[in-house]
PDB file of C-alpha atoms and ligand atoms in Angstrom:
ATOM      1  CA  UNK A   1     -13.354  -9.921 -13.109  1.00  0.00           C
ATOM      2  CA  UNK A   2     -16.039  -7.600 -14.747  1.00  0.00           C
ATOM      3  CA  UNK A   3     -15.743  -6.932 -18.566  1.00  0.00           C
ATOM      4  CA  UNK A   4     -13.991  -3.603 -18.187  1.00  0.00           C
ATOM      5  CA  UNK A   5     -11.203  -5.554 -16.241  1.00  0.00           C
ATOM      6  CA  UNK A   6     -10.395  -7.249 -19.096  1.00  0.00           C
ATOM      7  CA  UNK A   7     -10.674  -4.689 -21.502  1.00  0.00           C
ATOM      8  CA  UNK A   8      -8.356  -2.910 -19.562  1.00  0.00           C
ATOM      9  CA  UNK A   9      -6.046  -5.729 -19.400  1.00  0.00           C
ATOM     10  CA  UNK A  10      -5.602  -5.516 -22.966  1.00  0.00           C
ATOM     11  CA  UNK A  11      -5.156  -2.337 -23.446  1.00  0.00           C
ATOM     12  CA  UNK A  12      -2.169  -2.273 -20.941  1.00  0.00           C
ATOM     13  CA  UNK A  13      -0.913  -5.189 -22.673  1.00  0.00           C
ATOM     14  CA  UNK A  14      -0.998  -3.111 -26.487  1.00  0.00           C
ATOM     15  CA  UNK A  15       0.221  -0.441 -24.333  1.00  0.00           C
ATOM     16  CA  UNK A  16       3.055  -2.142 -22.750  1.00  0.00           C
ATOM     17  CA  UNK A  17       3.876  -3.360 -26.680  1.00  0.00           C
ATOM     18  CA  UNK A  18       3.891  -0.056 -28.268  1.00  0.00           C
ATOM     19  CA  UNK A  19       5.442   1.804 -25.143  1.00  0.00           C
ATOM     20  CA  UNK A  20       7.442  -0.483 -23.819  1.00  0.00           C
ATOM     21  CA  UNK A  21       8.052  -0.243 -19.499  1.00  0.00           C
ATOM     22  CA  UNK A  22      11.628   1.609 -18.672  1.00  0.00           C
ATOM     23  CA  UNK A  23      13.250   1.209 -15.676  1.00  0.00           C
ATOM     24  CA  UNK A  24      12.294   4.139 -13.636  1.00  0.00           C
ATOM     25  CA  UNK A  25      15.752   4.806 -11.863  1.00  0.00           C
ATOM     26  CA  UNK A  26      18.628   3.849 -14.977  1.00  0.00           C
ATOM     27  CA  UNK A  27      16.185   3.659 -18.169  1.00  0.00           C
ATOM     28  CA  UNK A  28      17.011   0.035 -19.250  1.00  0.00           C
ATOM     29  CA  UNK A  29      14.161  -0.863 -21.809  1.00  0.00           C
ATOM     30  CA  UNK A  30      12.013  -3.742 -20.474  1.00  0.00           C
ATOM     31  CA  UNK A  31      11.023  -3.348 -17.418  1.00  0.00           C
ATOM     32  CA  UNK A  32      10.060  -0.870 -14.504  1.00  0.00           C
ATOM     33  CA  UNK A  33      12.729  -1.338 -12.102  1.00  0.00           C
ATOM     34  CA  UNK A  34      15.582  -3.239 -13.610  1.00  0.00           C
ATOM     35  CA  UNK A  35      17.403  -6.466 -11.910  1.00  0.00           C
ATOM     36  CA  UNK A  36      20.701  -3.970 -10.844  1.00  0.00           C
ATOM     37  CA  UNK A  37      18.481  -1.426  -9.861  1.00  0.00           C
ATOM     38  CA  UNK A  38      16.416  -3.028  -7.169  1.00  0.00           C
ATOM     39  CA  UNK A  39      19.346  -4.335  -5.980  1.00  0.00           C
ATOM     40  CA  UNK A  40      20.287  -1.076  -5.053  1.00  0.00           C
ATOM     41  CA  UNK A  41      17.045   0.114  -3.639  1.00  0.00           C
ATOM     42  CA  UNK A  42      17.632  -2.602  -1.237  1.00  0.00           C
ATOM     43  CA  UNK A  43      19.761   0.081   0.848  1.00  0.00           C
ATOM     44  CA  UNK A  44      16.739   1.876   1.694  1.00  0.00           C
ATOM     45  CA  UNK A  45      15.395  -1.152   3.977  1.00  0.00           C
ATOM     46  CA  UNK A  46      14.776  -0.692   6.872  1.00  0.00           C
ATOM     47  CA  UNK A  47      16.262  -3.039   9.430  1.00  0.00           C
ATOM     48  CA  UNK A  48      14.335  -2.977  12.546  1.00  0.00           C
ATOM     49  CA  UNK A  49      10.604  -4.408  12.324  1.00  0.00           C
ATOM     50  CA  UNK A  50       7.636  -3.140  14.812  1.00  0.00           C
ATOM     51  CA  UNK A  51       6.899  -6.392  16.368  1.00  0.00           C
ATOM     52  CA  UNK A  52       5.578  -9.720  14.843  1.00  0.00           C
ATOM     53  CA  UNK A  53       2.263  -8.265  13.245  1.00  0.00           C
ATOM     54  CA  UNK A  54       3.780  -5.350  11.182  1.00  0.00           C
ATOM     55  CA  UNK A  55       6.231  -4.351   8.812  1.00  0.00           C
ATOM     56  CA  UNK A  56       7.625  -1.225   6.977  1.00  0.00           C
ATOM     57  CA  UNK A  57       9.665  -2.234   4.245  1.00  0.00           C
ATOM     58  CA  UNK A  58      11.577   1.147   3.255  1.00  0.00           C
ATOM     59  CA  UNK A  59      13.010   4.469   5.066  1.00  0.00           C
ATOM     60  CA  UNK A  60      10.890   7.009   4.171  1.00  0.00           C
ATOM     61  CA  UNK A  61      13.287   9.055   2.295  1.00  0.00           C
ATOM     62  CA  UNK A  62      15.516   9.916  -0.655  1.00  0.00           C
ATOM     63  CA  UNK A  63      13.619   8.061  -3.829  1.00  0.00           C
ATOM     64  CA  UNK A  64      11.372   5.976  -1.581  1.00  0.00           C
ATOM     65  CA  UNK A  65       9.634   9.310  -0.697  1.00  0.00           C
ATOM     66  CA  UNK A  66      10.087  10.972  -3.938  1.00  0.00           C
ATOM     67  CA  UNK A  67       8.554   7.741  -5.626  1.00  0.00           C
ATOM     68  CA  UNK A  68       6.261   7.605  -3.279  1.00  0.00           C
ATOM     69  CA  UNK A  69       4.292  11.054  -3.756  1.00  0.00           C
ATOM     70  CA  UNK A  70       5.154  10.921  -7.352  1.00  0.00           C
ATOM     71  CA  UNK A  71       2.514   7.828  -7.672  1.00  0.00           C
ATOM     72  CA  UNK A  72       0.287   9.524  -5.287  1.00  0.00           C
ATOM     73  CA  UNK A  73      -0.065  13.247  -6.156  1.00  0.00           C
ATOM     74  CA  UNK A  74       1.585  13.202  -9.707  1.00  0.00           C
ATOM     75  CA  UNK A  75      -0.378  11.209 -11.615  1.00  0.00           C
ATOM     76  CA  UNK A  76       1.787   8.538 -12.056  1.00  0.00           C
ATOM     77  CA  UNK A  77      -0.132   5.320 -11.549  1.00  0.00           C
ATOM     78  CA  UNK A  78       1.793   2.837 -13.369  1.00  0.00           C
ATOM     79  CA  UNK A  79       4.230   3.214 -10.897  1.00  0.00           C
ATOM     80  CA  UNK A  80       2.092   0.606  -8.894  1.00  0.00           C
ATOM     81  CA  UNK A  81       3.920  -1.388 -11.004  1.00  0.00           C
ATOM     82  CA  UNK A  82       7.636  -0.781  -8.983  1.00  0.00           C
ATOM     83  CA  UNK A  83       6.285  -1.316  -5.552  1.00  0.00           C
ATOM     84  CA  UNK A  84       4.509  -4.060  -6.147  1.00  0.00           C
ATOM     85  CA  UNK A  85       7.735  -5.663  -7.630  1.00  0.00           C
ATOM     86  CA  UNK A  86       9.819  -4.264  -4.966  1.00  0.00           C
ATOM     87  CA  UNK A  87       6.984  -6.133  -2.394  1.00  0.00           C
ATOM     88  CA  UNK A  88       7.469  -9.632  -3.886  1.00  0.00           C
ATOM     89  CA  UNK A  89      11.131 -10.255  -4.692  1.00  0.00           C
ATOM     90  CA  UNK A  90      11.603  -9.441  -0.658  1.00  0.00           C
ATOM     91  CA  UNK A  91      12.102 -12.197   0.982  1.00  0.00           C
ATOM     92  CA  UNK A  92      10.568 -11.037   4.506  1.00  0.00           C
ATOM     93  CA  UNK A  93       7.808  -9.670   2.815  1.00  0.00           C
ATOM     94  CA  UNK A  94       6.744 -12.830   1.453  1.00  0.00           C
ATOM     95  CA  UNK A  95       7.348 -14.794   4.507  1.00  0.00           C
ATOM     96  CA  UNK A  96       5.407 -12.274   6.502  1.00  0.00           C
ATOM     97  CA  UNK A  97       2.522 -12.716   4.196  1.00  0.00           C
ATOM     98  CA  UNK A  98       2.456 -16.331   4.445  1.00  0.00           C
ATOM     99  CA  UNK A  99      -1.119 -17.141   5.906  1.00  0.00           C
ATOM    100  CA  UNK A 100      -2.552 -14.246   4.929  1.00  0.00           C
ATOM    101  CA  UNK A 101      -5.816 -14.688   3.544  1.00  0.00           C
ATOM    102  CA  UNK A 102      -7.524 -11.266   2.747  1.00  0.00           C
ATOM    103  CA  UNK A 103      -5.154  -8.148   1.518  1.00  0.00           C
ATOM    104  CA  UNK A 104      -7.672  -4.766   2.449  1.00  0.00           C
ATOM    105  CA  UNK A 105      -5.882  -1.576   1.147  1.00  0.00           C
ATOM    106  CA  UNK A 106      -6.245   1.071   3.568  1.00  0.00           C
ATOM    107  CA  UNK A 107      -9.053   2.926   1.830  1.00  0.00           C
ATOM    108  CA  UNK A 108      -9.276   6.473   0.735  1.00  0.00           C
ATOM    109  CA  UNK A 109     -12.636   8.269   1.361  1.00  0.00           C
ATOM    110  CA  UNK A 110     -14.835   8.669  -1.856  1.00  0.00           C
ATOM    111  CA  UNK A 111     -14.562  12.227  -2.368  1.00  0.00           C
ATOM    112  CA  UNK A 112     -10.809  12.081  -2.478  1.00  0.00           C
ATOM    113  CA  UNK A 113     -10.546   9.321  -4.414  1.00  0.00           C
ATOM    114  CA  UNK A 114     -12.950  10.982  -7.108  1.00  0.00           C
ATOM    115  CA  UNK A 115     -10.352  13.378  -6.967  1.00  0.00           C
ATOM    116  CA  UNK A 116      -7.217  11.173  -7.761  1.00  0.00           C
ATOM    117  CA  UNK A 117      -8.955   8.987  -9.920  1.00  0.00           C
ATOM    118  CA  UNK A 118      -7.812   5.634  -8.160  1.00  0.00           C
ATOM    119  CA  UNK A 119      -7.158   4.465  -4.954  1.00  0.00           C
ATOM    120  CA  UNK A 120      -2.605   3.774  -4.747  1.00  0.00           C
ATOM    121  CA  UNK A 121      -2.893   1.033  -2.082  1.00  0.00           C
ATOM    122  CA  UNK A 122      -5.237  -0.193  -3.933  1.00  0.00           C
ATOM    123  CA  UNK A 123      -3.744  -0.956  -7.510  1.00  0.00           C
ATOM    124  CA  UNK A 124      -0.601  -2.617  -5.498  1.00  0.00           C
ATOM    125  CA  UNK A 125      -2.790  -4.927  -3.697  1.00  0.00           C
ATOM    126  CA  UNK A 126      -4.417  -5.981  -6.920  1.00  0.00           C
ATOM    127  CA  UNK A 127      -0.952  -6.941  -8.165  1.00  0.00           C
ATOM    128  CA  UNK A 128       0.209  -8.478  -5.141  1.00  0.00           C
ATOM    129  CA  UNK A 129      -3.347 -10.712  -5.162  1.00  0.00           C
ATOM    130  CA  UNK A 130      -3.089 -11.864  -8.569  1.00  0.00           C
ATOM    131  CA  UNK A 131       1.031 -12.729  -7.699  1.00  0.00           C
ATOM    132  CA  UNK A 132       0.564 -14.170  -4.221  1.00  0.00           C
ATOM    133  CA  UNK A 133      -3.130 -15.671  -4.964  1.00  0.00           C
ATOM    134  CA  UNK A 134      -4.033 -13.698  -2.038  1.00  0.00           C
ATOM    135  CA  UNK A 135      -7.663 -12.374  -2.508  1.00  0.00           C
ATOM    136  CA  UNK A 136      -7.869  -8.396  -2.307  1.00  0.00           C
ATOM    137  CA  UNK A 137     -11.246  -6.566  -0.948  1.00  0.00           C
ATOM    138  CA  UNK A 138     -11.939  -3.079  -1.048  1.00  0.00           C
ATOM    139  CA  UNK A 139     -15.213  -3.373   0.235  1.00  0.00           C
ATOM    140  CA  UNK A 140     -14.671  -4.207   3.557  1.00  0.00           C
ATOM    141  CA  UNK A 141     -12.929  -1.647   5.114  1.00  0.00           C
ATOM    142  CA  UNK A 142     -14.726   1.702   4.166  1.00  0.00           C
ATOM    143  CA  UNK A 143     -13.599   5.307   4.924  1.00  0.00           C
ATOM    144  CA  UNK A 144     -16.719   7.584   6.173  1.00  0.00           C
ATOM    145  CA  UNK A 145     -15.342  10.189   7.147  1.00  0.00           C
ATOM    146  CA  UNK A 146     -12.578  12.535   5.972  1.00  0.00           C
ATOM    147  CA  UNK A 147     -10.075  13.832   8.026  1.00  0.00           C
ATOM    148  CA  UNK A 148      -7.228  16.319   6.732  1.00  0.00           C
ATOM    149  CA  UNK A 149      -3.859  14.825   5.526  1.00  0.00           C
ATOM    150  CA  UNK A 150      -2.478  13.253   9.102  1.00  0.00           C
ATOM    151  CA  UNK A 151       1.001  14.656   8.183  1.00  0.00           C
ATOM    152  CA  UNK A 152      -0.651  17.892   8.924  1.00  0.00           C
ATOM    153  CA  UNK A 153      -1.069  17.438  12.374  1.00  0.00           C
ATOM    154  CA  UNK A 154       0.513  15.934  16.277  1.00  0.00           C
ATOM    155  CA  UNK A 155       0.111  12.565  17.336  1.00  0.00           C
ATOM    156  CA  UNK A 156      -2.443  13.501  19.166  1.00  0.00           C
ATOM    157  CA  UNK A 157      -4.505  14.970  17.225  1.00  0.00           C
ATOM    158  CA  UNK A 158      -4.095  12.205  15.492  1.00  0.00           C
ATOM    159  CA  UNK A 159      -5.335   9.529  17.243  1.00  0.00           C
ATOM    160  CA  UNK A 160      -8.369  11.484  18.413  1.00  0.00           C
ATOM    161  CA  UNK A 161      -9.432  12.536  14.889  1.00  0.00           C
ATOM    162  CA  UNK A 162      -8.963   9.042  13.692  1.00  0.00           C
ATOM    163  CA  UNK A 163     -12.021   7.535  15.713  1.00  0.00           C
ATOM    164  CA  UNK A 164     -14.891   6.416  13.884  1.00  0.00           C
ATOM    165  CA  UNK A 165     -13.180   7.209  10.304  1.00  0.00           C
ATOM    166  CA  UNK A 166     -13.734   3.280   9.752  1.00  0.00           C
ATOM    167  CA  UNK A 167     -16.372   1.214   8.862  1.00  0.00           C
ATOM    168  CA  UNK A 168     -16.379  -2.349   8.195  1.00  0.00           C
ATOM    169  CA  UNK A 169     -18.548  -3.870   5.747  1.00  0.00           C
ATOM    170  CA  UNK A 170     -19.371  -7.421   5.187  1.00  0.00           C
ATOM    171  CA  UNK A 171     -18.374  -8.859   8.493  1.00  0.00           C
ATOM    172  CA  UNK A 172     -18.873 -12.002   7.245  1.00  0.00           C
ATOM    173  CA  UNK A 173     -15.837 -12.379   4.618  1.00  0.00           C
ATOM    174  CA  UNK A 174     -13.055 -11.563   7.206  1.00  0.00           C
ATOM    175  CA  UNK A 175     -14.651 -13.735  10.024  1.00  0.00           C
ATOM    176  CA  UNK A 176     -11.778 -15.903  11.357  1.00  0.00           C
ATOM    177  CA  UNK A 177      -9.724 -14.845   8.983  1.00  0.00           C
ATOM    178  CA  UNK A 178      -6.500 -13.567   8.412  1.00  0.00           C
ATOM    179  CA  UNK A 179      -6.361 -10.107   7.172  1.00  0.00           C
ATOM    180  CA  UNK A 180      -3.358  -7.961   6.153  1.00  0.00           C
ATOM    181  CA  UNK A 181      -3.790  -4.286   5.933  1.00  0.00           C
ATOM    182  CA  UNK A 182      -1.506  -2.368   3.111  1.00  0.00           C
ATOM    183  CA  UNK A 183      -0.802   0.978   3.091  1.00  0.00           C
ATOM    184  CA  UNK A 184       2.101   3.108   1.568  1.00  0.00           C
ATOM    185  CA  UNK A 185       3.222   5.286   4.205  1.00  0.00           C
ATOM    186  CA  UNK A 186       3.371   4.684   8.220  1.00  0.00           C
ATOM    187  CA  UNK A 187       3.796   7.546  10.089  1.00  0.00           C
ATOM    188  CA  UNK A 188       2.412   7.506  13.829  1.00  0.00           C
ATOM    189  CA  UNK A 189       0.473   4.513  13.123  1.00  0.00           C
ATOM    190  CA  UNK A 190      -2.722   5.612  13.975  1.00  0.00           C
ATOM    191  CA  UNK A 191      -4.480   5.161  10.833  1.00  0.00           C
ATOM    192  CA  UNK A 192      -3.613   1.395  10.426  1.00  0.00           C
ATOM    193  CA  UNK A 193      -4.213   0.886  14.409  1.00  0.00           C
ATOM    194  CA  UNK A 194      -7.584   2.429  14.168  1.00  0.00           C
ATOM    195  CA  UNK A 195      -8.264   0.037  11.083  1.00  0.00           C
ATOM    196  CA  UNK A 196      -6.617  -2.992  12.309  1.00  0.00           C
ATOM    197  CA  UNK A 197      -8.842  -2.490  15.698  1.00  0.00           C
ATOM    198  CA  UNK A 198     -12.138  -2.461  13.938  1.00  0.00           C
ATOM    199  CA  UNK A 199     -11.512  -5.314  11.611  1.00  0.00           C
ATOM    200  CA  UNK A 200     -10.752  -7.414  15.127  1.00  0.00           C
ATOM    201  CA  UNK A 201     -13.892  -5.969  16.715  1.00  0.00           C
ATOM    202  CA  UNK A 202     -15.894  -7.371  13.512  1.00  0.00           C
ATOM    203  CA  UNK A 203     -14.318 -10.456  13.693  1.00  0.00           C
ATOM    204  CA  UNK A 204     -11.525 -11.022  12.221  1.00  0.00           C
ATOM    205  CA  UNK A 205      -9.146 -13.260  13.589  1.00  0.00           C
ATOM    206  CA  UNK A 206      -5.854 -11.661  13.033  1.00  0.00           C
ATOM    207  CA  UNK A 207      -4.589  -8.522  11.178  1.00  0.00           C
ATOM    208  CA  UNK A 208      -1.239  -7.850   9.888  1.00  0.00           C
ATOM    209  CA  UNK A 209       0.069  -4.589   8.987  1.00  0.00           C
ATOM    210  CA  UNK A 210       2.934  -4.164   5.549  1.00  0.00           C
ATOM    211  CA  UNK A 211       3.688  -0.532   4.516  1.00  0.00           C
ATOM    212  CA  UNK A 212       5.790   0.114   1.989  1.00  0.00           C
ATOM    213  CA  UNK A 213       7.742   2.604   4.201  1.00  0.00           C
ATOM    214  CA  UNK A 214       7.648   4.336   7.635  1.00  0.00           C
ATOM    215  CA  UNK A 215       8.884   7.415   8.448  1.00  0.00           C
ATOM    216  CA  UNK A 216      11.625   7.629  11.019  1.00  0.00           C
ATOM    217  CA  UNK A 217      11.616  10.672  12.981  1.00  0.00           C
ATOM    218  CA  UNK A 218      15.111  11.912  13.242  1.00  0.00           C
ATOM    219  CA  UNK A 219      17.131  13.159  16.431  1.00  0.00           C
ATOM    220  CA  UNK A 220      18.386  16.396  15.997  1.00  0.00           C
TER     221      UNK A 220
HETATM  222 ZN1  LIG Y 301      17.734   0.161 -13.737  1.00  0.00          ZN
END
């Protein structure tokens, strides 16, 4: 960990002293989701998994989604801090992650990560890596190109916009290894398909996929 890392440790330790974490859903001083209330959050699981290599934790709805864009498009990054606690005290997540040697966030392309000032999947993964002794890379998987929001558009369109969006960089620290990709939100699937499919093609030996949600189209 660079310098700045560490500075910045400390300051969101005298931060955490003077301003002490609430829990985002009931208030309870302490910490960001209290005991009771992840409990509850629980009901949002979802139950059905998409095969052995992938899952999405939560629905996509209610105050996964509103928690969800809040942290992404509100400015609210310390909410990292929830989903990476409601990651590790699941069971199934941790059992899914067992073997799992590289966590690679599902990167954002520069210019709109300039905009946000940091990366979501990112800052999870970093907690997750530190709790799970998993190592995190963000310099493997790169985004070159941009491509408008995906919730904008068809499957598709989707899938044929999503080709060459990935790079992958430094072949040699995922060969014959397990990688997991982490994103937030799975929608079609396209983007962590596309991802997981050049990561094998540079050698990696097997890729997982863990969302924090998916959204499940609805029958009207
Ligand atoms: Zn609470």
């Amino acid at each position: 960990m660079g310098e700045k890392g560490f500075e910045l440790q400390i300051i969101n330790y005298l931060l955490d002293l003077v301003f002490p974490p609430t829990c985002e859903i009931c208030g309870k001083v302490g910490m960001y989701l209290c005991e009771k209330c992840c409990k509850d959050v629980t009901k949002y699981e979802l139950k059905s998994f998409l095969g052995n290599n992938t899952i999405n934790v939560y629905k996509y709805e209610d105050i996964i989604r509103k928690w969800i864009i809040d942290y992404k498009f509100n400015d609210k990054a310390y909410m990292c801090n929830i989903f990476a606690q409601l990651l590790i005290k699941n069971k199934k997540v941790i059992d899914f992650l067992y073997g799992c040697d590289i966590i690679i966030p599902v990167p954002l392309h520069l210019i709109r990560r300039l905009e946000r000032g940091y990366n979501q999947t990112y800052l999870i993964a970093k907690i997750l890596s530190k709790k799970l002794k998993i190592k995190v890379k963000k310099d493997i998987l790169i985004k070159v190109k941009n491509i408008k929001p995906q919730s904008e558009k068809g499957y598709l369109e989707r899938r044929e916009d999503i080709k060459g969006v990935f790079e992958v960089k430094n072949k040699n620290e995922i060969k014959d290894k397990n990688v997991l990709i982490f994103d937030d939100v799975y929608t079609t699937g396209s983007t962590t398909k596309e991802c997981k499919r050049v990561l094998l093609q540079a050698g990696a030996k097997r890729v997982k996929v863990l969302t924090i949600s998916r959204q499940v189209l609805q029958k009207r």
